[in-house]
Short mmCIF file of C-alpha atoms in Angstrom, two decimals:
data_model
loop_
_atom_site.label_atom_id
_atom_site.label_comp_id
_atom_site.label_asym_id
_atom_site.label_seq_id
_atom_site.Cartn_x
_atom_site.Cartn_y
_atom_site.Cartn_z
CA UNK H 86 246.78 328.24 286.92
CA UNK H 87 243.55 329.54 287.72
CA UNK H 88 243.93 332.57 290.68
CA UNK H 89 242.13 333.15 293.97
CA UNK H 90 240.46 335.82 292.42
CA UNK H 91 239.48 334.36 289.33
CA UNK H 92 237.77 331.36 291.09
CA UNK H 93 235.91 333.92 293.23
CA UNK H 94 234.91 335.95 289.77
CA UNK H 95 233.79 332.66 288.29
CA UNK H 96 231.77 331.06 291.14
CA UNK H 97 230.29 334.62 291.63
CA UNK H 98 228.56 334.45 287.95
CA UNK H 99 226.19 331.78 289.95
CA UNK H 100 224.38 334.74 290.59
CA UNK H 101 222.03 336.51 288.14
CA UNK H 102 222.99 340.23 289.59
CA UNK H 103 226.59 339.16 288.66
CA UNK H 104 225.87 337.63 285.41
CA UNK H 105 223.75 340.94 284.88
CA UNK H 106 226.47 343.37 286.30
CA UNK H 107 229.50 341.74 284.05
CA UNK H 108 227.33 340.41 280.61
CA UNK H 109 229.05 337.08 281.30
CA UNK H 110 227.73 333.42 281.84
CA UNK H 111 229.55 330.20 282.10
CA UNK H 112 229.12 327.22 280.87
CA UNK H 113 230.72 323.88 281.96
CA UNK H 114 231.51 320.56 279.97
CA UNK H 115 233.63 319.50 276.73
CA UNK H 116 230.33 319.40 274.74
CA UNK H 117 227.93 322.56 275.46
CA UNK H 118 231.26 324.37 275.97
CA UNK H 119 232.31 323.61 272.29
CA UNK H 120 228.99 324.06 270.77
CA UNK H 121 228.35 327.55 272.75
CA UNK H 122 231.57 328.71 271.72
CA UNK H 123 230.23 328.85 268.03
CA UNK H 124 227.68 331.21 269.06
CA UNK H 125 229.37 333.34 271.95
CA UNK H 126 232.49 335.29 272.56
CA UNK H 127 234.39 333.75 275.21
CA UNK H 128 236.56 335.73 277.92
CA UNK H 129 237.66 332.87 279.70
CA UNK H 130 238.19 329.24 279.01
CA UNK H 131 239.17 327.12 281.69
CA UNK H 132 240.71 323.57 280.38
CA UNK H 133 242.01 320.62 283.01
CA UNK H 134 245.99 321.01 282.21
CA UNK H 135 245.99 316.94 280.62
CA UNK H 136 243.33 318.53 277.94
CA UNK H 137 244.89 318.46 274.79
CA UNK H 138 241.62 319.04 272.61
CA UNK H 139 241.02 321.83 270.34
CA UNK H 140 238.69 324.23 270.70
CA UNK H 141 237.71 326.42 267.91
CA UNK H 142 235.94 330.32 268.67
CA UNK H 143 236.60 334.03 270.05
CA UNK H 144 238.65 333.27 273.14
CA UNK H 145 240.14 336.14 274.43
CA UNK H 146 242.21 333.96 277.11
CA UNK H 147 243.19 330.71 278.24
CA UNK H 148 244.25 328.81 281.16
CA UNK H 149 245.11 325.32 282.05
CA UNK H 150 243.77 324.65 285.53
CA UNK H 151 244.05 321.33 288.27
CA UNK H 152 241.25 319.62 289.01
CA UNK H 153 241.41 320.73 292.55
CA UNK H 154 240.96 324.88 290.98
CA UNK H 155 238.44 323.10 288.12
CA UNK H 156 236.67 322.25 290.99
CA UNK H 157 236.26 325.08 293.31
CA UNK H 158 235.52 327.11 290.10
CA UNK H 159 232.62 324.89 289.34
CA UNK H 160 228.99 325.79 290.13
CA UNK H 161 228.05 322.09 289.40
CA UNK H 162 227.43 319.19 291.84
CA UNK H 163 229.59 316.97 289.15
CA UNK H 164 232.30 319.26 287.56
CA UNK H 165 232.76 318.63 284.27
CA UNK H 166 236.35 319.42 283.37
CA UNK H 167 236.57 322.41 281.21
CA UNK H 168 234.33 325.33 282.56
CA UNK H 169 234.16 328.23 280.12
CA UNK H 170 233.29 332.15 280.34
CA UNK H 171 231.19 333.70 277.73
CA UNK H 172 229.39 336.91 276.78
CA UNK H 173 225.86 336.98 277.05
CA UNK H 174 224.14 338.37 273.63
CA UNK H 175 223.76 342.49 273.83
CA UNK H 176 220.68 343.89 272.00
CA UNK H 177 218.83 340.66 270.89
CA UNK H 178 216.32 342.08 268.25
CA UNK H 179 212.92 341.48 268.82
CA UNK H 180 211.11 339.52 265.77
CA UNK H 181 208.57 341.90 264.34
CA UNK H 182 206.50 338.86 263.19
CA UNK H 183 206.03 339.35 259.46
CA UNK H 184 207.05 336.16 258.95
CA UNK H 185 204.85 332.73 259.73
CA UNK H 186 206.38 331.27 262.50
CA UNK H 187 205.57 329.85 265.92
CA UNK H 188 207.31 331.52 269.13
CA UNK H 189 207.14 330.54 273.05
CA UNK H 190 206.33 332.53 275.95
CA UNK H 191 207.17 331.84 279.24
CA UNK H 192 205.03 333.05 282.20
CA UNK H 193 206.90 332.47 285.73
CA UNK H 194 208.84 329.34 284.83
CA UNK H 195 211.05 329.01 287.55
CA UNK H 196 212.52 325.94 287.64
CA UNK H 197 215.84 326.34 285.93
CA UNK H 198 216.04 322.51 284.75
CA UNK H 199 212.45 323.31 283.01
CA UNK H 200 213.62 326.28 281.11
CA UNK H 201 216.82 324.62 280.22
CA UNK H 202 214.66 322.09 278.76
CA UNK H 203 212.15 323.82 276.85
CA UNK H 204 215.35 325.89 275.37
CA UNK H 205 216.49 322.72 274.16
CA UNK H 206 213.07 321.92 272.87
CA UNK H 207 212.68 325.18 270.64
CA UNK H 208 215.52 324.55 269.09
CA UNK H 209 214.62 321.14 267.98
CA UNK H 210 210.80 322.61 266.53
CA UNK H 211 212.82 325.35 265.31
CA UNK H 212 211.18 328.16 267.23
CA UNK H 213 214.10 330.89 267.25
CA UNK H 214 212.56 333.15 269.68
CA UNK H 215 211.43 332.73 273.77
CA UNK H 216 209.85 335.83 275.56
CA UNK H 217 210.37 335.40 278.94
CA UNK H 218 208.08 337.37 282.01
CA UNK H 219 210.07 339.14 284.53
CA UNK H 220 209.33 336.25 287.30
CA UNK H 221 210.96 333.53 284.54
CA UNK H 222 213.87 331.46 285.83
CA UNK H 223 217.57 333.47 283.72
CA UNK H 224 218.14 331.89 281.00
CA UNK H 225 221.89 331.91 281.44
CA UNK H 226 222.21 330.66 285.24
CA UNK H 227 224.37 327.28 285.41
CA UNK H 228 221.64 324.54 285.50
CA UNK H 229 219.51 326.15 282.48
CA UNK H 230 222.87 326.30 280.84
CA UNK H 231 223.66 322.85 281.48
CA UNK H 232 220.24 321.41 280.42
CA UNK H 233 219.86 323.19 277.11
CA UNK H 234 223.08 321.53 275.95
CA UNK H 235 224.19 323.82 274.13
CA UNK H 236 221.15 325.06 272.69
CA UNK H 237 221.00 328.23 274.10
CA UNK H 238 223.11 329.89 270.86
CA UNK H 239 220.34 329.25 268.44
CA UNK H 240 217.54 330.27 270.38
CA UNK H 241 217.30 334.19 271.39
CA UNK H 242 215.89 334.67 275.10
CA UNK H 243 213.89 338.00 275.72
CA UNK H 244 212.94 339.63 279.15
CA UNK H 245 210.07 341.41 278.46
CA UNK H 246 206.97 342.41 280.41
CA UNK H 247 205.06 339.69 279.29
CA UNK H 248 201.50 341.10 279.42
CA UNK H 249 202.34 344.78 277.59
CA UNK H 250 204.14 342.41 274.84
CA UNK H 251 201.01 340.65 274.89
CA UNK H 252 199.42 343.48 274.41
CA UNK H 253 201.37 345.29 271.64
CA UNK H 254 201.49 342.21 269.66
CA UNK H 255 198.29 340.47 269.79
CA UNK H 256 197.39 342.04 266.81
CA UNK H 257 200.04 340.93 264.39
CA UNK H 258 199.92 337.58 265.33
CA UNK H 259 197.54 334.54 267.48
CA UNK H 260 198.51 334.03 270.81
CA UNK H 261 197.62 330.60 272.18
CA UNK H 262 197.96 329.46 275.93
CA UNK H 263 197.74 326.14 277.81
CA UNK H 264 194.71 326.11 280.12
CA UNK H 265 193.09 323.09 281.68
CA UNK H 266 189.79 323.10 280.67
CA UNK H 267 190.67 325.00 277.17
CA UNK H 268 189.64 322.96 273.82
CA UNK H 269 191.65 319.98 273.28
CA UNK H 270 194.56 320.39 271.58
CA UNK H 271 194.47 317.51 268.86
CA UNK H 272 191.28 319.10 267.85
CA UNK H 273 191.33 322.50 267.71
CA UNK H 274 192.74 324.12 264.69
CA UNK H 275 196.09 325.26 265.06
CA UNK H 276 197.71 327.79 262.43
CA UNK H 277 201.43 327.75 261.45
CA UNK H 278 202.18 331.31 263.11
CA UNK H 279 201.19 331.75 266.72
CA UNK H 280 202.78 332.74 270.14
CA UNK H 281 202.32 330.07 272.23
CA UNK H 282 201.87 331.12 276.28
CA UNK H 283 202.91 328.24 279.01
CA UNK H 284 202.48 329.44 282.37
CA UNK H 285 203.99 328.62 286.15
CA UNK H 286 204.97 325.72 286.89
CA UNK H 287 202.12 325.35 290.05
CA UNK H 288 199.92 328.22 289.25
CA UNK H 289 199.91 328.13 285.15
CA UNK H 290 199.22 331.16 283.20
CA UNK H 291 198.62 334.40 285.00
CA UNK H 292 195.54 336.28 285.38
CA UNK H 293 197.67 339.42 283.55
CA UNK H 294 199.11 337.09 281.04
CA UNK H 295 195.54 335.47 280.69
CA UNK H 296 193.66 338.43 279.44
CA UNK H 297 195.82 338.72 276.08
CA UNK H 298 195.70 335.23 275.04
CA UNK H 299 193.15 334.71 272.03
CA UNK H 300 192.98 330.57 272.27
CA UNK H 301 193.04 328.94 275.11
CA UNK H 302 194.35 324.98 274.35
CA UNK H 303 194.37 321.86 276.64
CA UNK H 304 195.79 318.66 276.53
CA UNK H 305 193.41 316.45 277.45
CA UNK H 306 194.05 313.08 279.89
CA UNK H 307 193.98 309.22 278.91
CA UNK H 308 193.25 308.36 281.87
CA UNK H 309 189.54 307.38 280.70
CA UNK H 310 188.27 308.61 283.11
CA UNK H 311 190.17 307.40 286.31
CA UNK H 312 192.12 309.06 288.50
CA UNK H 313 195.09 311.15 287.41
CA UNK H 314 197.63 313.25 287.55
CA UNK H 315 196.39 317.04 288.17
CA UNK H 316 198.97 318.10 285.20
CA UNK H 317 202.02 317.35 283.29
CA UNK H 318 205.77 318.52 284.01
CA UNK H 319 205.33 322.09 281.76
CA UNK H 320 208.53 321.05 279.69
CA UNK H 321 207.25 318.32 279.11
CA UNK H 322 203.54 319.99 278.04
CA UNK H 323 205.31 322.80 276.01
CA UNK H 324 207.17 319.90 274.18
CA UNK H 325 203.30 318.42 273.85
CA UNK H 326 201.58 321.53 272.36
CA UNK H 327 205.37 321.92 270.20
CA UNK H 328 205.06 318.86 268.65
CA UNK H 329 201.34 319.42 267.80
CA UNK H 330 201.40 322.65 266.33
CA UNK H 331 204.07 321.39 263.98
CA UNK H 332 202.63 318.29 262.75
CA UNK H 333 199.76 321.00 261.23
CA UNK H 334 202.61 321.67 259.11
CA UNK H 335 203.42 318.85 257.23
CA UNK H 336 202.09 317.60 254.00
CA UNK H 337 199.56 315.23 254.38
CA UNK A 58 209.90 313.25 318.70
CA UNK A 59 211.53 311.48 316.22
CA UNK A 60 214.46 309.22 317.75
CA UNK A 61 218.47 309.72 316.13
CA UNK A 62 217.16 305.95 315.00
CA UNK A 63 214.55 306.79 313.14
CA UNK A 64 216.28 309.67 311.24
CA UNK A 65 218.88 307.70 310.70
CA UNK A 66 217.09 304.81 309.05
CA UNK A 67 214.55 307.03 307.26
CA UNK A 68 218.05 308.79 305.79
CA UNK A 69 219.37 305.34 304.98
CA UNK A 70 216.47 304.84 302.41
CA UNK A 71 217.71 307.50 300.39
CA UNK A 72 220.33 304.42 299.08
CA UNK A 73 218.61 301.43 297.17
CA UNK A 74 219.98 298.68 298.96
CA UNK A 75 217.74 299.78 302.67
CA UNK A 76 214.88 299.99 299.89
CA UNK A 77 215.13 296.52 298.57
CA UNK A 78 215.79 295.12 302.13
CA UNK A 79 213.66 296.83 304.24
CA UNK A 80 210.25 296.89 301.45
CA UNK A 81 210.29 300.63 302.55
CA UNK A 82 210.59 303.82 300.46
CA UNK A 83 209.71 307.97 301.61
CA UNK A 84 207.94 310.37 299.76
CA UNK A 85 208.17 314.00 301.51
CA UNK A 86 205.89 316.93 300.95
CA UNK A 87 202.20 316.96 301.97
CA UNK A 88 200.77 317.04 298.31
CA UNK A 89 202.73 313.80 297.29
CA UNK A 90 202.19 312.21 300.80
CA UNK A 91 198.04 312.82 300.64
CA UNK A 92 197.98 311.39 297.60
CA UNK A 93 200.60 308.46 297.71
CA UNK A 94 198.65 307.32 301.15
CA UNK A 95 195.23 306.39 298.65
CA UNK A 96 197.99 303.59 297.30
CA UNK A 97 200.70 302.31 299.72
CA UNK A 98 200.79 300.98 303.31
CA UNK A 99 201.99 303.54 305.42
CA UNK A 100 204.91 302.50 308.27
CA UNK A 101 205.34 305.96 309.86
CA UNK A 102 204.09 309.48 309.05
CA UNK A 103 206.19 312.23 310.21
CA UNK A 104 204.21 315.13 310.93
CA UNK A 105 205.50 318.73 311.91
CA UNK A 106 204.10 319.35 315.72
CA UNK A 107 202.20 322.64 314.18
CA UNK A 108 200.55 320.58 311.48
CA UNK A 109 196.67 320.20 312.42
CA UNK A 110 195.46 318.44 308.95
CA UNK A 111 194.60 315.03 308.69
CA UNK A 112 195.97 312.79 306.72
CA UNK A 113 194.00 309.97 305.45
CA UNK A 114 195.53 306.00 304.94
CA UNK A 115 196.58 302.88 306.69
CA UNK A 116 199.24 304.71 309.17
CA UNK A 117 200.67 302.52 311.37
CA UNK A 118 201.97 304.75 313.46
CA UNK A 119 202.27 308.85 313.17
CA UNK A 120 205.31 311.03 314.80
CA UNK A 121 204.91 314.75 315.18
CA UNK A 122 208.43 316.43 315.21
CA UNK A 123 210.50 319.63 315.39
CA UNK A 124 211.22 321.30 312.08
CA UNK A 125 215.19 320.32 313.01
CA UNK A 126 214.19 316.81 313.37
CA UNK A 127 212.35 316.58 310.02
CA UNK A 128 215.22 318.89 308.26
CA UNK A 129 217.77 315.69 309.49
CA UNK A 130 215.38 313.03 308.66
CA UNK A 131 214.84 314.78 305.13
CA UNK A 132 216.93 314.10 301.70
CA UNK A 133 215.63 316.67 299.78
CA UNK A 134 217.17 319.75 299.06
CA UNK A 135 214.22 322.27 300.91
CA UNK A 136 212.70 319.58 303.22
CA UNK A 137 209.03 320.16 302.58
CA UNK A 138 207.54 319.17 306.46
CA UNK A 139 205.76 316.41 305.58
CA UNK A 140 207.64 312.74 305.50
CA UNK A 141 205.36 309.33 304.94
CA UNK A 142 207.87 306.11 304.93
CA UNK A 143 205.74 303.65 302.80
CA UNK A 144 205.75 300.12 302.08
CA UNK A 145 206.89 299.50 298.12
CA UNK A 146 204.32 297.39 296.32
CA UNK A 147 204.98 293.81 296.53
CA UNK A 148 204.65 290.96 293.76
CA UNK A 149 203.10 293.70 291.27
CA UNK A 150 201.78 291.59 288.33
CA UNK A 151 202.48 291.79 284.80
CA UNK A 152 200.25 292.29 282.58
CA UNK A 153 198.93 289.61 279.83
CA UNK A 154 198.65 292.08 276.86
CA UNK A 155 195.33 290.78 275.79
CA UNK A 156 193.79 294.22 276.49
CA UNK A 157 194.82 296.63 273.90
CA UNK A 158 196.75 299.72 275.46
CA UNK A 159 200.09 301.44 275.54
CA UNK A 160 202.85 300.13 277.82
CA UNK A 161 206.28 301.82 277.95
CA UNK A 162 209.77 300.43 278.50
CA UNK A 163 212.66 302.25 280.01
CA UNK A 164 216.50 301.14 278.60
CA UNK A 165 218.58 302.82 280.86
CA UNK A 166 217.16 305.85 282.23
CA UNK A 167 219.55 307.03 284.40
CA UNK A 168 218.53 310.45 285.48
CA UNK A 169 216.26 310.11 288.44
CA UNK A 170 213.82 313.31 287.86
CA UNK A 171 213.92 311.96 284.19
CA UNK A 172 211.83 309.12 285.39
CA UNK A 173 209.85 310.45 287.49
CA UNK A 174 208.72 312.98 285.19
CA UNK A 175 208.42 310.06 282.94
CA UNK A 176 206.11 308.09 285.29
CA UNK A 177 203.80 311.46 285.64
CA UNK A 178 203.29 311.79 281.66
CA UNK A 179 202.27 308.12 281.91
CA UNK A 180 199.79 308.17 283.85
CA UNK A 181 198.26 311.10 282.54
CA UNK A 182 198.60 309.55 278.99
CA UNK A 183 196.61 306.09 280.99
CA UNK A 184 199.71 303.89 280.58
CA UNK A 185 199.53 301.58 283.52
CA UNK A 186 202.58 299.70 283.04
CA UNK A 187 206.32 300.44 282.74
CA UNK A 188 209.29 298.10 282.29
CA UNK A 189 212.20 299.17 283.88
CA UNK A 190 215.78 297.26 282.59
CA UNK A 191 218.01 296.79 285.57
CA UNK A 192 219.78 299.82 284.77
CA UNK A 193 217.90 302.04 284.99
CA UNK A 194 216.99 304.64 287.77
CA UNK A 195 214.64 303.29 291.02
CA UNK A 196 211.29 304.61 290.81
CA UNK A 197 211.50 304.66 294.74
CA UNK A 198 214.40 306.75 295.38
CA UNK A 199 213.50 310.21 296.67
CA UNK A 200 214.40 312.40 294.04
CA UNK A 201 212.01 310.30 291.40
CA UNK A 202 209.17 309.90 294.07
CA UNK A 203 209.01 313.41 293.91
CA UNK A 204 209.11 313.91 290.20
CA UNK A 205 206.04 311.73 289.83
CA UNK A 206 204.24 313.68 291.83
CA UNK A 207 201.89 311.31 293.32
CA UNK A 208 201.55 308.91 290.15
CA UNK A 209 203.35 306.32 291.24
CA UNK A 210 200.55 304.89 293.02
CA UNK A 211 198.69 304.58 289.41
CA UNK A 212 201.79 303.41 287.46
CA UNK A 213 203.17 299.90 288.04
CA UNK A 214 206.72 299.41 287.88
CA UNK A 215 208.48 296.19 286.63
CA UNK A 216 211.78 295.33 287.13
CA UNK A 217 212.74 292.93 284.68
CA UNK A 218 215.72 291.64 282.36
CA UNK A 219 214.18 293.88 278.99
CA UNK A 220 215.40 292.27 276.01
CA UNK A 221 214.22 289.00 277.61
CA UNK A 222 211.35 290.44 278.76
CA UNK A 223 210.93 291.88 274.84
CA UNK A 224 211.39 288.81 273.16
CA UNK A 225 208.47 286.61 275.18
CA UNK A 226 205.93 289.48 274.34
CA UNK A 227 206.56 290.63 270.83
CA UNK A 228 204.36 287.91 269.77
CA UNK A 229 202.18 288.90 271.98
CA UNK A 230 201.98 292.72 271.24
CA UNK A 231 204.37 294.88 268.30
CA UNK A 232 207.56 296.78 269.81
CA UNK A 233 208.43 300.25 268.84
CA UNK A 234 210.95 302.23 269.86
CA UNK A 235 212.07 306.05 269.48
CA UNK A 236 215.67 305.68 267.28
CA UNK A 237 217.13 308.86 265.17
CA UNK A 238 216.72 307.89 262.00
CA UNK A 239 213.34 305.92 262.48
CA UNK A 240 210.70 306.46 260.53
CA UNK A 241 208.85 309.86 261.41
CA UNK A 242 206.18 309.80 263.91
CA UNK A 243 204.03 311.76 262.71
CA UNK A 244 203.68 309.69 259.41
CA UNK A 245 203.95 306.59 260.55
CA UNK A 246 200.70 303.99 261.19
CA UNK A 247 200.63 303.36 264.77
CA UNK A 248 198.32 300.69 266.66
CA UNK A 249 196.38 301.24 269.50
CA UNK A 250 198.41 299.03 271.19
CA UNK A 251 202.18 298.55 271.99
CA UNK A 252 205.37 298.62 273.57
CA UNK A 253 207.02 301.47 273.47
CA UNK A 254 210.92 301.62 274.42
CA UNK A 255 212.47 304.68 275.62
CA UNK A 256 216.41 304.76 275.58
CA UNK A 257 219.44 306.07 277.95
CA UNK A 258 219.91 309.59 278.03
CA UNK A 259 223.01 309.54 276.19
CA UNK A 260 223.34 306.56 274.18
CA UNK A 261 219.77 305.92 273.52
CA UNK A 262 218.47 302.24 272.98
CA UNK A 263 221.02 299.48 273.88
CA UNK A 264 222.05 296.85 270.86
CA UNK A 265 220.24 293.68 273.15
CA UNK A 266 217.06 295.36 273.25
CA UNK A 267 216.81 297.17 269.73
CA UNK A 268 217.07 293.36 268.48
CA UNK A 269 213.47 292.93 269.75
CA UNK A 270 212.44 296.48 268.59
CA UNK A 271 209.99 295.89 265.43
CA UNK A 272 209.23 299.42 264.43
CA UNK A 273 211.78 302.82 264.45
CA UNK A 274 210.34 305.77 264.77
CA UNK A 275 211.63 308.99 265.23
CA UNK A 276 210.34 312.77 266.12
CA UNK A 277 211.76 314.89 263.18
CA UNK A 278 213.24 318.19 263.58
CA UNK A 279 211.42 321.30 262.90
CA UNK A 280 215.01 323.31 262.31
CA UNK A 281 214.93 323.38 258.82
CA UNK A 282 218.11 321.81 257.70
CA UNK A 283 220.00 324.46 259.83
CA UNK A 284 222.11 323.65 262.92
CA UNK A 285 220.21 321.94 265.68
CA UNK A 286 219.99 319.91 269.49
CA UNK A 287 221.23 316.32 268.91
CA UNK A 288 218.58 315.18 270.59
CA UNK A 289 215.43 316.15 272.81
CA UNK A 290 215.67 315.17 276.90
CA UNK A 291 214.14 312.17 277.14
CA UNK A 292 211.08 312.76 278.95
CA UNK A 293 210.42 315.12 276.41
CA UNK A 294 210.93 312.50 274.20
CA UNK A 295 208.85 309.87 275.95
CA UNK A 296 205.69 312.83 276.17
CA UNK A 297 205.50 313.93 272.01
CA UNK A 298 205.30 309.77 271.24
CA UNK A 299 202.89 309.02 273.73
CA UNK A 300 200.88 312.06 272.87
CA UNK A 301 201.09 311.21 269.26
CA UNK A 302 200.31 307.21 269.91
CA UNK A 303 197.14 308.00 271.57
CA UNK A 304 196.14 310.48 269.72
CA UNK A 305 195.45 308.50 266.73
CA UNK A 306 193.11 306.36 269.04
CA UNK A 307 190.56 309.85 269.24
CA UNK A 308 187.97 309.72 266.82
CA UNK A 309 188.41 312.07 263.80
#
């Protein structure tokens, strides 16, 4: 049976200053709880009291719960049985880049579905690192959880101030940012390490942001043309300039 | 003032049925109105009594009201003042295929935003055309109108019976479709013109339409034989094959 108090606790991690306060995040659902709990120590896992599944990682406790206390627990419009509490990562070491690789930074994405997505992008291009600007959407509230499905253990998230980083780092390694009106991505020649710099997802990249970026990369319209859209979704352009930069890779 | 009627019914076409019988869909937000007036017939714009800009379209009849009025009348989240109800598109044709371009086809998108988003990358990528099956998501219900953005007025929409629909046309034009295990993307010879099916969120392309599917391909993971996502969100998806079809169209 799930308390009074521990519903309140667990509802109250919706909020960043209480996910900041405590280290914990939640995560809700059979699958992203199973494949987070490879990655993170749990302090809580909340399972419907029918469940009879395993699940396999660090739990420190658990509880069988009714739907009715699954529910009010739940941060999600659709609650999605078992509802878990885990420790967000302490001390995430920043990559010093001496190895070729590419890595994402994030400049005021606030949309939490977006970041969730472009987590669960990374992972798939195999970029193990996201630096995130201080305006970014938290990488561990409930929707960004929910839509990285369960990518969130493989890819470290870092809150940085995004133009000093810049900064500091510009020398060891390219840093590349989608502009419109910056040389077309399919042409311009792409190396295999790089920082790549997606901006806001009305405003783009920041003028602060802007002035460390080397490269600035477009991808250019079909629309021959024609009317069209004034831009693309930016998961959906990050998964654009992804893909691109790691086709360069491959054997001809 | 807007009348407890009119809220009512411009509520009610929040549910498909009042869209199919009343030829009637909303788009909110003065961005996506402006533009989605250059396209559809407009039955009543909903103004806020402040608002002083003009809007530009065949407007039957315009309504400024209260920001309580609007707020009742609205079904998004954070009403965004503005509310057009518009007349869907009627007898959209298909096309003939004898032009070569891209077309897409949608097997059970569910997610609404998914589509939406989906419908924005198209147009930007100059697909004119998209095939919806009959299970997937209405491209007039609110929460996709506002994922497009204002491209649904460049985008047709077809609702038809897909593998059907697949089976007349393969002679007509080749069928690919995005499958794990396909053949990789980035390798493989694509035309400049073709069908491209998208599957369900989950369970990706249904059995009755991958019968008319000619081609597999697949977008290969960059994680290096270590752990990874199952899969990419399906917009995402959608964005790194069109990108890649029509990118083999630009000259070297």
């Amino acid at each position: 049976m799930l308390s009074a108090s521990q519903i309140k606790f667990i509802r109250s991690l919706a909020q960043k200053k209480e996910r900041d306060a405590s280290g914990l995040f939640v995560a809700e659902g059979s699958k992203s709880v199973r494949e987070l709990l490879q990655y993170f120590d749990c302090q809580l896992l909340i399972l419907p009291k029918e469940d009879t599944e395993k699940y396999e990682g660090r739990i420190d406790e658990t509880v069988y719960a009714s739907p009715k206390e699954i529910e009010r627990a739940s941060s999600q419009k659709t609650p999605q049985g078992v509802i878990a509490v885990l420790k967000k990562p302490q001390n995430n070491k920043l990559p010093d880049f001496s190895e070729n690789n590419l890595y994402l930074a994030l400049d005021g994405i606030q949309n939490p579905g977006n970041l969730g997505t472009i987590i669960r992008l990374a992972d798939w291009f195999g970029i193990r690192h996201i630096f995130c600007s201080a305006d970014t959407a938290d990488a561990f509230g409930p929707k960004t959880v929910q839509a990285t499905m369960g990518a969130l253990g493989r890819v470290m998230i870092h809150a940085v101030d995004l133009p000093e980083f810049l900064r500091d780092n510009q020398p060891k390694i390219p840093v590349y940012g989608a502009f419109l009106g910056g040389d077309s991505i399919y042409s311009a020649s792409l190396p295999d390490n790089a920082i790549i710099v997606m901006g806001n997802e009305g405003n783009g990249i920041s003028d602060k942001v802007a002035e460390h970026i080397n490269n600035r990369l477009e991808i250019p319209s079909f629309a021959n043309g024609g009317e069209t859209s004034e831009s693309l979704n930016v998961a959906v352009a990050t998964a654009i300039v992804c893909s691109e930069f790691r086709r360069r890779t491959l054997p001809l």
